[in-house]
Every structure is written in C-alpha cells, then in structure tokens.
Short mmCIF file of N, CA and C in Angstrom, two decimals:
data_model
loop_
_atom_site.label_atom_id
_atom_site.label_comp_id
_atom_site.label_asym_id
_atom_site.label_seq_id
_atom_site.Cartn_x
_atom_site.Cartn_y
_atom_site.Cartn_z
N MET A 1 89.49 97.12 98.59
CA MET A 1 88.29 97.35 98.09
C MET A 1 87.33 98.22 97.00
N SER A 2 86.39 97.63 96.62
CA SER A 2 86.05 99.18 95.71
C SER A 2 85.60 100.10 95.80
N THR A 3 85.75 100.99 95.56
CA THR A 3 84.56 102.74 95.37
C THR A 3 83.18 102.06 96.07
N LEU A 4 82.49 101.11 95.18
CA LEU A 4 81.27 101.11 95.45
C LEU A 4 80.58 100.35 96.81
N GLU A 5 81.91 99.62 97.16
CA GLU A 5 81.60 98.59 99.00
C GLU A 5 81.81 100.07 99.93
N SER A 6 82.91 100.07 99.04
CA SER A 6 83.39 101.60 99.47
C SER A 6 82.38 102.49 100.83
N ASN A 7 81.30 102.51 98.88
CA ASN A 7 80.95 103.89 99.63
C ASN A 7 78.93 103.08 100.37
N GLN A 8 79.43 102.30 100.22
CA GLN A 8 78.24 101.05 101.21
C GLN A 8 78.46 101.40 101.98
N GLN A 9 78.57 100.72 102.72
CA GLN A 9 79.69 100.61 103.45
C GLN A 9 79.88 102.34 104.67
N GLU A 10 80.36 102.68 104.26
CA GLU A 10 79.76 104.43 105.01
C GLU A 10 78.32 104.41 104.56
N LEU A 11 77.90 104.49 103.77
CA LEU A 11 76.40 105.00 103.48
C LEU A 11 75.28 104.25 104.55
N HIS A 12 75.75 102.98 104.78
CA HIS A 12 75.56 101.52 106.77
C HIS A 12 75.78 101.98 107.75
N ARG A 13 76.96 102.43 107.45
CA ARG A 13 77.59 103.44 108.93
C ARG A 13 76.59 104.36 109.41
N VAL A 14 76.73 105.59 108.16
CA VAL A 14 75.57 106.65 108.63
C VAL A 14 74.10 106.14 108.74
N GLY A 15 73.63 104.96 108.39
CA GLY A 15 72.19 104.74 108.62
C GLY A 15 72.09 104.67 109.66
N GLN A 16 73.57 103.47 110.92
CA GLN A 16 73.11 103.34 111.69
C GLN A 16 73.12 104.48 112.78
N ALA A 17 74.31 105.30 113.14
CA ALA A 17 74.10 106.96 113.51
C ALA A 17 72.77 107.14 113.61
N ASN A 18 72.40 107.54 112.03
CA ASN A 18 71.38 108.39 112.46
C ASN A 18 70.20 107.41 113.27
N SER A 19 70.25 106.45 112.76
CA SER A 19 69.09 105.59 113.98
C SER A 19 69.32 105.74 115.65
N LEU A 20 70.99 105.22 115.19
CA LEU A 20 70.81 105.37 116.92
C LEU A 20 70.31 106.89 117.33
N GLY A 21 71.01 108.06 116.68
CA GLY A 21 70.75 109.21 117.36
C GLY A 21 69.05 109.57 117.52
N ASN A 22 68.01 108.98 116.39
CA ASN A 22 66.69 109.26 116.44
C ASN A 22 66.18 108.24 117.50
N ARG A 23 66.38 107.34 117.38
CA ARG A 23 66.19 106.01 118.99
C ARG A 23 66.16 107.19 120.29
N ASN A 24 67.87 107.66 120.28
CA ASN A 24 67.47 107.91 121.98
C ASN A 24 66.38 109.53 121.62
N LEU A 25 66.69 110.21 120.68
CA LEU A 25 66.06 111.46 120.92
C LEU A 25 64.30 111.06 121.39
N THR A 26 64.32 110.15 120.45
CA THR A 26 62.67 109.15 121.21
C THR A 26 62.68 109.19 122.14
N ARG A 27 63.83 108.55 122.89
CA ARG A 27 63.19 108.20 124.04
C ARG A 27 63.41 109.33 125.09
N TYR A 28 64.19 110.28 124.45
CA TYR A 28 64.14 111.43 125.33
C TYR A 28 63.13 112.04 125.96
N ARG A 29 62.31 112.67 124.18
CA ARG A 29 60.86 113.16 123.90
C ARG A 29 60.21 112.18 124.68
N ILE A 30 59.78 111.23 124.79
CA ILE A 30 59.20 110.22 125.35
C ILE A 30 59.26 110.26 127.06
N ARG A 31 60.49 110.24 127.35
CA ARG A 31 60.63 110.13 128.50
C ARG A 31 59.63 111.98 129.04
N GLN A 32 60.36 112.54 128.87
CA GLN A 32 59.94 113.63 129.32
C GLN A 32 58.54 114.44 129.32
N GLU A 33 58.40 113.93 127.85
CA GLU A 33 55.96 114.43 128.05
C GLU A 33 55.24 113.03 129.06
N MET A 34 56.41 111.77 129.35
CA MET A 34 55.25 110.58 130.58
C MET A 34 55.27 111.73 132.22
N LEU A 35 56.90 112.33 131.93
CA LEU A 35 57.27 112.80 133.17
C LEU A 35 56.24 113.99 133.78
N LYS A 36 56.30 114.68 132.52
CA LYS A 36 55.08 116.45 133.00
C LYS A 36 53.67 115.84 133.09
N ALA A 37 53.90 114.70 132.81
CA ALA A 37 52.52 114.10 132.56
C ALA A 37 52.20 113.80 134.43
N ILE A 38 53.24 112.60 134.99
CA ILE A 38 52.86 112.09 135.63
C ILE A 38 53.30 113.38 137.18
N ARG A 39 53.94 114.50 136.22
CA ARG A 39 53.65 115.52 137.39
C ARG A 39 52.77 115.94 138.05
N GLN A 40 51.97 115.97 136.93
CA GLN A 40 50.78 117.02 136.80
C GLN A 40 49.25 116.10 137.11
N GLY A 41 49.90 114.71 137.32
CA GLY A 41 48.37 113.38 137.76
C GLY A 41 47.96 113.73 136.90
N TYR A 42 47.97 113.64 135.81
CA TYR A 42 46.52 113.47 133.96
C TYR A 42 47.38 113.81 132.75
N GLU A 43 46.51 113.09 132.22
CA GLU A 43 47.20 113.31 130.70
C GLU A 43 45.76 113.51 129.79
N THR A 44 45.92 114.34 128.71
CA THR A 44 45.05 114.23 127.69
C THR A 44 44.58 113.10 126.97
N TYR A 45 43.87 113.54 126.38
CA TYR A 45 43.49 112.11 125.89
C TYR A 45 44.40 112.59 124.62
N ASP A 46 44.52 113.55 123.77
CA ASP A 46 45.02 114.11 122.47
C ASP A 46 47.22 113.09 122.85
N ASN A 47 47.86 113.86 123.89
CA ASN A 47 48.58 113.50 123.99
C ASN A 47 48.94 112.58 124.60
N PHE A 48 47.62 111.82 124.86
CA PHE A 48 48.03 109.93 126.08
C PHE A 48 48.37 109.47 123.88
N GLN A 49 47.71 109.80 123.13
CA GLN A 49 48.19 108.93 121.82
C GLN A 49 49.80 109.39 121.03
N GLU A 50 49.35 110.76 121.79
CA GLU A 50 50.77 111.11 120.93
C GLU A 50 51.98 109.82 121.47
N VAL A 51 51.85 109.26 122.82
CA VAL A 51 53.06 109.58 123.32
C VAL A 51 53.08 107.47 123.46
N VAL A 52 51.91 107.88 122.99
CA VAL A 52 51.86 105.94 121.76
C VAL A 52 52.27 105.75 121.62
N ASN A 53 52.01 106.59 120.17
CA ASN A 53 52.99 106.72 118.62
C ASN A 53 54.25 106.79 119.10
N LEU A 54 54.89 107.49 120.24
CA LEU A 54 56.25 107.31 120.08
C LEU A 54 56.83 106.17 120.53
N VAL A 55 56.06 105.37 121.41
CA VAL A 55 57.07 104.16 121.90
C VAL A 55 56.38 103.45 121.43
N ASP A 56 55.35 102.51 120.07
CA ASP A 56 55.53 102.55 119.35
C ASP A 56 56.61 102.34 118.65
N GLY A 57 57.13 103.43 117.73
CA GLY A 57 58.08 104.28 116.81
C GLY A 57 59.46 103.22 117.39
N TYR A 58 59.22 103.99 118.63
CA TYR A 58 60.56 103.58 119.66
C TYR A 58 60.87 102.17 119.15
N HIS A 59 59.88 101.28 120.05
CA HIS A 59 60.17 99.57 119.87
C HIS A 59 60.15 98.85 117.97
N ALA A 60 59.91 99.53 117.61
CA ALA A 60 59.56 99.56 115.73
C ALA A 60 61.52 99.25 115.50
N ALA A 61 62.21 101.08 115.91
CA ALA A 61 63.23 100.61 115.85
C ALA A 61 63.93 100.62 116.61
N GLY A 62 63.33 99.51 117.38
CA GLY A 62 64.41 98.52 117.80
C GLY A 62 65.49 99.95 119.68
N GLY A 63 64.60 100.14 120.36
CA GLY A 63 64.49 100.82 121.04
C GLY A 63 64.19 99.70 122.67
N ASN A 64 64.91 100.02 123.86
CA ASN A 64 64.51 98.73 123.98
C ASN A 64 63.87 99.01 126.22
N GLY A 65 64.12 98.68 126.71
CA GLY A 65 62.91 98.60 128.01
C GLY A 65 63.14 99.28 128.52
N ALA A 66 64.21 100.37 128.19
CA ALA A 66 64.53 101.55 129.18
C ALA A 66 63.28 102.24 129.61
N ILE A 67 62.34 102.83 128.80
CA ILE A 67 61.07 103.54 129.15
C ILE A 67 59.90 102.77 129.92
N ASP A 68 59.69 101.02 129.19
CA ASP A 68 58.90 100.20 129.70
C ASP A 68 58.01 100.73 131.18
N ALA A 69 59.07 100.37 131.72
CA ALA A 69 58.62 101.16 133.72
C ALA A 69 57.95 101.95 133.86
N LEU A 70 58.47 103.59 133.23
CA LEU A 70 57.87 104.77 133.36
C LEU A 70 56.49 104.75 132.32
N PHE A 71 56.59 103.95 131.76
CA PHE A 71 54.76 103.70 130.18
C PHE A 71 54.18 103.01 131.01
N ASP A 72 54.61 102.24 132.04
CA ASP A 72 53.32 101.03 132.51
C ASP A 72 52.88 102.45 134.13
N GLU A 73 53.39 103.07 134.64
CA GLU A 73 53.76 104.50 135.35
C GLU A 73 52.34 105.16 134.32
N TYR A 74 53.49 105.97 134.14
CA TYR A 74 52.48 106.85 132.73
C TYR A 74 50.88 106.43 132.61
N LYS A 75 50.84 105.02 131.63
CA LYS A 75 49.50 104.71 131.51
C LYS A 75 48.40 104.59 132.45
N ASN A 76 48.82 104.95 133.44
CA ASN A 76 47.49 103.91 134.36
C ASN A 76 46.47 105.97 134.77
N LEU A 77 47.76 106.70 134.78
CA LEU A 77 47.35 108.34 134.60
C LEU A 77 45.35 108.57 134.30
N PRO A 78 44.95 109.43 134.92
CA PRO A 78 43.64 109.66 134.28
C PRO A 78 43.97 110.16 133.15
N ARG A 79 43.20 110.70 132.43
CA ARG A 79 42.78 111.47 131.48
C ARG A 79 41.94 112.35 130.94
N LYS A 80 42.20 113.36 130.78
CA LYS A 80 41.01 114.74 130.44
C LYS A 80 41.49 114.93 129.13
N GLU A 81 40.08 115.81 128.59
CA GLU A 81 39.48 116.59 127.53
C GLU A 81 41.21 117.97 127.87
N ALA A 82 41.89 118.03 126.38
CA ALA A 82 42.28 118.97 126.47
C ALA A 82 41.74 120.63 126.77
#
C-alpha cells in the first residue's frame, strides 16, 4: 500500500471517530437540555430554538432516533420568554 493510500485511510478513520464523538456529545447535550426543561415544566423560546438546531444537526450527522421520544415530549412543553 502506498503512503498516500495509507494516509487517506488514516484520515478517514480519524474523521469517522471524530464524527461519532461529535454525534455522541451532541446527543448528550440535547438530552441534558431537554431533561432540564421537562423537570422545570417549560422551556424558553431561545433555548427551544437552540435545541431544535442541535436535533437537526444530530440527525444530519447520522444520529438515529435515540432522542426522538424525549424530543416529542419536549416539543409539547409550554414556552416562556427568558
């Protein structure tokens, strides 16, 4: 195998590991934000939009439905001004 092919394979491996790590961190952050809001019984408009953006990014990065049931509950919370 050539050095170029070896370097490409290593870059691909590192990229996949980074993608998995980012997806896991995003899922953790989304879950924490949603659970906090569910416990307090409402969400602010600003934070709701941030969580929606994170969920969209999580799914775009290949995230599965691990947070979808919680997200369904979260979406139904009343929203308040910050």
